[in-house]
Coordinates of C-alpha atoms and ligand atoms in Angstrom, one line a residue:
X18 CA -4.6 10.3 16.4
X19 CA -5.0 10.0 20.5
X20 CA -5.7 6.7 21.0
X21 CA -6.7 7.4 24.6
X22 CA -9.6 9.2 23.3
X23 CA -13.2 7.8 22.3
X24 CA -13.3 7.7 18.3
X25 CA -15.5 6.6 15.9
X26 CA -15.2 6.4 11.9
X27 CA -16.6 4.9 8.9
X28 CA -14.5 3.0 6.1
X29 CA -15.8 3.0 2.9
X30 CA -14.6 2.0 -0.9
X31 CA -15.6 0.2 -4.0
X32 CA -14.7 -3.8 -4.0
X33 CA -10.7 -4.1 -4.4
X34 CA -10.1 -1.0 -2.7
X35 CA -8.1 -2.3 0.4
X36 CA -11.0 -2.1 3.5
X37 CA -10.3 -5.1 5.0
X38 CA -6.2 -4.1 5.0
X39 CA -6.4 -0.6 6.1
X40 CA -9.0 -2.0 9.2
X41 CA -6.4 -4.4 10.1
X42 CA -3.7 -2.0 10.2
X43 CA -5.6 0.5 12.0
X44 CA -7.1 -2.2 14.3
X45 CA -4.1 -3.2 15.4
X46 CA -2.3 -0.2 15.9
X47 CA -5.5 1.8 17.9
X48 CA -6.7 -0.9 19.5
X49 CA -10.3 -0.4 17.5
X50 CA -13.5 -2.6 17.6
X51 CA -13.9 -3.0 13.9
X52 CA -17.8 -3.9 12.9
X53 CA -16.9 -5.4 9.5
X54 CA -20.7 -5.2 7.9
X55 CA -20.1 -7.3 5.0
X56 CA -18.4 -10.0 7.1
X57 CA -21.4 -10.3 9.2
X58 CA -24.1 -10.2 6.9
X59 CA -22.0 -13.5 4.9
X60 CA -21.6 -14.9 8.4
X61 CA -25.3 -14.9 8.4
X62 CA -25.6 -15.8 4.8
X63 CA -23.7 -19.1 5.3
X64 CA -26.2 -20.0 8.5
X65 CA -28.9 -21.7 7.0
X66 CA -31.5 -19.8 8.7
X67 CA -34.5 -18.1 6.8
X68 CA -33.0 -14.8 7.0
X69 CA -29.6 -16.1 6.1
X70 CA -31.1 -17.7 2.5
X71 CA -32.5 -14.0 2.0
X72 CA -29.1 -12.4 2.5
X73 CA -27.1 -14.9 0.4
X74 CA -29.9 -14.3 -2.8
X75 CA -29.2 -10.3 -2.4
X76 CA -25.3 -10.7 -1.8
X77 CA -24.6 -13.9 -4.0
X78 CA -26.6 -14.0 -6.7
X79 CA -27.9 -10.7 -6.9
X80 CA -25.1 -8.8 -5.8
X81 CA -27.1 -5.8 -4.2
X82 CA -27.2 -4.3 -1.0
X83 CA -29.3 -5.7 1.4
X84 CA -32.6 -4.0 3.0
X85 CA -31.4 -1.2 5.4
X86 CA -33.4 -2.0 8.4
X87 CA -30.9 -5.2 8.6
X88 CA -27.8 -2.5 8.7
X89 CA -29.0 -0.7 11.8
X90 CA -29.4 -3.9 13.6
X91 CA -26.1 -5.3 13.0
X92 CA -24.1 -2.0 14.1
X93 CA -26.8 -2.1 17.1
X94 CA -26.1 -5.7 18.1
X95 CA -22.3 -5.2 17.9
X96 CA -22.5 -2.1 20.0
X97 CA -24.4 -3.5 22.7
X98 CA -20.8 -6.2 23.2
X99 CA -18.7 -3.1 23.2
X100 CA -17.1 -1.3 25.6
X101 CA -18.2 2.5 25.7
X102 CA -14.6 3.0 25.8
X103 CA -13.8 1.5 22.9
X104 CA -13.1 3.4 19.9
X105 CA -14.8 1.9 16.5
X106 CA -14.5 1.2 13.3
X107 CA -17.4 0.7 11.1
X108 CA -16.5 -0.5 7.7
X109 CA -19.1 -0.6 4.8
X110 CA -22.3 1.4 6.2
X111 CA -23.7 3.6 5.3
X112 CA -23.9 2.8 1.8
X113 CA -27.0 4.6 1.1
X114 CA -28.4 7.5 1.7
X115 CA -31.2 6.4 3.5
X116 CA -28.8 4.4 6.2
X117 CA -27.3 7.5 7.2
X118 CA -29.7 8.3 9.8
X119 CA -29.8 4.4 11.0
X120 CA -25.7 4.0 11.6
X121 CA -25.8 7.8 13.6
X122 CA -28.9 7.2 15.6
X123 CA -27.7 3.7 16.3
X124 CA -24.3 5.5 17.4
X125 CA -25.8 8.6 18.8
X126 CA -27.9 6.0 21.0
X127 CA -24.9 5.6 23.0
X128 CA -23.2 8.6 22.9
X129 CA -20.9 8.6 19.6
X130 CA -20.7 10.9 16.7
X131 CA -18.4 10.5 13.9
X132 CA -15.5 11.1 13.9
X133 CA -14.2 10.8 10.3
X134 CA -15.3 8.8 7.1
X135 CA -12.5 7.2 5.2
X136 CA -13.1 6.9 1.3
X137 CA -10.8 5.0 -0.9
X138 CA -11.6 5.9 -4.4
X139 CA -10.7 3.0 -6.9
X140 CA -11.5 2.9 -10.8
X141 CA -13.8 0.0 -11.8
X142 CA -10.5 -1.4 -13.8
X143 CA -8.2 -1.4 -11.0
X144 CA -11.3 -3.1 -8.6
X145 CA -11.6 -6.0 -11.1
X146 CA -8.2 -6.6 -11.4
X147 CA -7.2 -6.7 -8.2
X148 CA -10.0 -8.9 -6.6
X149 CA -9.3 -11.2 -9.4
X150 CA -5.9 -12.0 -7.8
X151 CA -7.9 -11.9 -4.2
X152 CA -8.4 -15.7 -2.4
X153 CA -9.1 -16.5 1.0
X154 CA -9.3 -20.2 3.2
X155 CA -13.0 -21.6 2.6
X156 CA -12.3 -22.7 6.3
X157 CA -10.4 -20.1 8.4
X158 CA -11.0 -17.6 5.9
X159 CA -7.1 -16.9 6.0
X160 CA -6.1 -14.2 2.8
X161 CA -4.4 -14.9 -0.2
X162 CA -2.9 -12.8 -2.8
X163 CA -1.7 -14.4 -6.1
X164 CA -3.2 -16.0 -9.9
X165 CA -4.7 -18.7 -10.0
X166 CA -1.5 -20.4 -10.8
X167 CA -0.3 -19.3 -7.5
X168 CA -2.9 -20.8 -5.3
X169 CA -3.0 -24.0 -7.6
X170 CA 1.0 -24.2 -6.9
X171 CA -0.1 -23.7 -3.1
X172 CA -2.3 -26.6 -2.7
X173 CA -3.9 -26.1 0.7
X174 CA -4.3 -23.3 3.3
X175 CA -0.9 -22.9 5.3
X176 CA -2.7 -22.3 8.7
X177 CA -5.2 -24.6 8.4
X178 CA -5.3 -26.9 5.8
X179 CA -8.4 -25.9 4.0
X180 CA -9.1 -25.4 0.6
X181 CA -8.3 -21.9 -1.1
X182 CA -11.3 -20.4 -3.1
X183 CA -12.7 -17.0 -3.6
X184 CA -16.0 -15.2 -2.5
X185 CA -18.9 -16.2 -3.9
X186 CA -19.2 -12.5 -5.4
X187 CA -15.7 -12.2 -6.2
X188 CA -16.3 -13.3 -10.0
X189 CA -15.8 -10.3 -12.7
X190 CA -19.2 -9.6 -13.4
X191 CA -20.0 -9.7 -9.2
X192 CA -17.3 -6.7 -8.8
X193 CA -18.8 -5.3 -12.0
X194 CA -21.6 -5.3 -10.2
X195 CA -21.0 -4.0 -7.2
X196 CA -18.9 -1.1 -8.7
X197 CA -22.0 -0.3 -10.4
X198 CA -24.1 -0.4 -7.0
X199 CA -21.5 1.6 -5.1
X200 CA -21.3 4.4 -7.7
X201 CA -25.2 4.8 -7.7
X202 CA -26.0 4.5 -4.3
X203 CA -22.4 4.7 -2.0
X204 CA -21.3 8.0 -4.0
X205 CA -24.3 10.5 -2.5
X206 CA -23.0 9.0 1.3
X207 CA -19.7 9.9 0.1
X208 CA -20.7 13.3 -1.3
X209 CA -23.1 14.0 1.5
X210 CA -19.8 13.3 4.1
X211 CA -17.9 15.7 2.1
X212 CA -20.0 18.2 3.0
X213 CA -20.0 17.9 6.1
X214 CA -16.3 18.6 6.3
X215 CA -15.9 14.8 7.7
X216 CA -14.5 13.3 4.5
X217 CA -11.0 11.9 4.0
X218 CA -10.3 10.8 0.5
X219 CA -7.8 8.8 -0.2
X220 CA -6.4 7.2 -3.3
X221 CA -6.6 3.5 -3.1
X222 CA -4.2 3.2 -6.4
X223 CA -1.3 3.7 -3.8
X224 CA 0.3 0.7 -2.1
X225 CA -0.8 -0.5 1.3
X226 CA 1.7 1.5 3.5
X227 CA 1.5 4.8 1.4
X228 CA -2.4 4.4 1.6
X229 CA -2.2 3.7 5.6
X230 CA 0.4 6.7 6.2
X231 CA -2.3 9.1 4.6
X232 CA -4.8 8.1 6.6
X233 CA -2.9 8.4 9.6
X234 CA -1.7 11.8 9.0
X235 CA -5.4 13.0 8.2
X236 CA -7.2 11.9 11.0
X237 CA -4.6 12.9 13.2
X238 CA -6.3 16.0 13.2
X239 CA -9.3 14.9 15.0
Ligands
AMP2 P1 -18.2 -6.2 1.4 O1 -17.6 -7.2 2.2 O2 -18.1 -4.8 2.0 O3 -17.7 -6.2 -0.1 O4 -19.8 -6.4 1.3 C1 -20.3 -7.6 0.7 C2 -21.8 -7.5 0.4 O5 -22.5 -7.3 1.6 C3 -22.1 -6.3 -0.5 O6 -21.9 -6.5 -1.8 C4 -23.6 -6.1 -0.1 O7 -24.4 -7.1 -0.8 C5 -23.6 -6.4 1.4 N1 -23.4 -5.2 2.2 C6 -22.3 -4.8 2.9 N2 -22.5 -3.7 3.5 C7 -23.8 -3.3 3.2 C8 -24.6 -2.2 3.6 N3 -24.1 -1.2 4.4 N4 -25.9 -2.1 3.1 C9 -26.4 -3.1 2.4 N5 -25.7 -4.2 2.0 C10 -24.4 -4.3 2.4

């Protein structure tokens, strides 16, 4: 990839499938803006607000996706803080069908197409294994790998001090869940990027580094 040049791609995967580490990689090394969707909507799930106590029912308890309009004005609102310059990153949307048109008329609003959409296909086994061993800060939201064992053995956060916990809808039957959801309504955005010759699939089953070096080399094309 040219990082001197305007780009613009989608990251998308089932839970466990290594988002949030390939983002951070790839953030750091391009320099990119990365609009973390789920991040934001549980930022506004923890405010207390009206809309916020919708959002946490639908991604807490329910473990669905929210309402699309919602998607469109989060990748709006982020936009309108970033440079034009800066290339982007959106990770998790679309995840239906029906947000295609929102996330590319939101981009296409200010110029940007897509570039390339970054799939990392996980089986539903692997995804509940892994975010079982997945913990983060409750206060810094610093991550954690390890059993529960580990984290006992850890006490508190090392950077901050806070206590170590998982996500709300981290539990088995929430990534059960929201395997479910991605297969029946992520899989046609995946399918429908395919087709469009924008697709890179990679397989998340590899380790961190092997899964970033494929990605590099494939959108080096662009
Ligand atoms: P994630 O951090 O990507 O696992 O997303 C956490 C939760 O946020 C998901 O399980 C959904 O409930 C919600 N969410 C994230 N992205 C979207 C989206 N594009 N459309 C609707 N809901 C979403």
């Amino acid at each position: 990839m040219n990082d001197s040049q305007l780009h613009n791609y989608i990251l998308l995967g089932p839970p466990g499938s290594g988002k949030s580490t390939q983002a951070n990689l790839l953030k750091s090394k391009y320099h990119l803006t990365h609009i973390d969707i789920g991040s934001e909507l549980r930022h506004l799930a923890e405010s207390g607000t009206d809309l916020g106590k919708v959002i946490n029912e639908i991604i807490n308890v329910k473990k669905e996706l929210v309402p699309d309009g919602l998607i469109g004005q989060v990748v709006e609102h982020i936009l309108t803080h970033t440079s034009a310059e800066q290339s982007i990153l959106i990770d998790g949307a679309p995840r239906r069908v029906s947000q295609i048109d929102e996330v590319e008329g939101a981009l296409a609003s200010r110029g940007r197409t897509i570039d390339k959409v970054l799939f990392l296909d996980l089986s539903e086994e692997v995804a509940v294994k892994r975010i079982s061993t997945r913990w983060l800060c409750q206060e810094c939201k610093a991550p954690y790998i390890g059993t529960k064992e580990d984290i006992a053995h850890m006490g508190t956060c090392s950077v901050c001090g806070g206590s170590i916990g998982q996500r709300k809808d981290d539990t088995p039957e929430g990534v059960a869940k929201r395997y479910t959801v991605f297969m029946e309504e992520t899989r046609p955005v995946i399918e429908y990027y395919e087709t469009e010759g924008k697709l890179v699939r990679v397989d998340a089953m590899l380790a961190p580094d092997e899964v970033y070096a494929y990605i590099e080399k494939n959108i080096g094309s662009v």
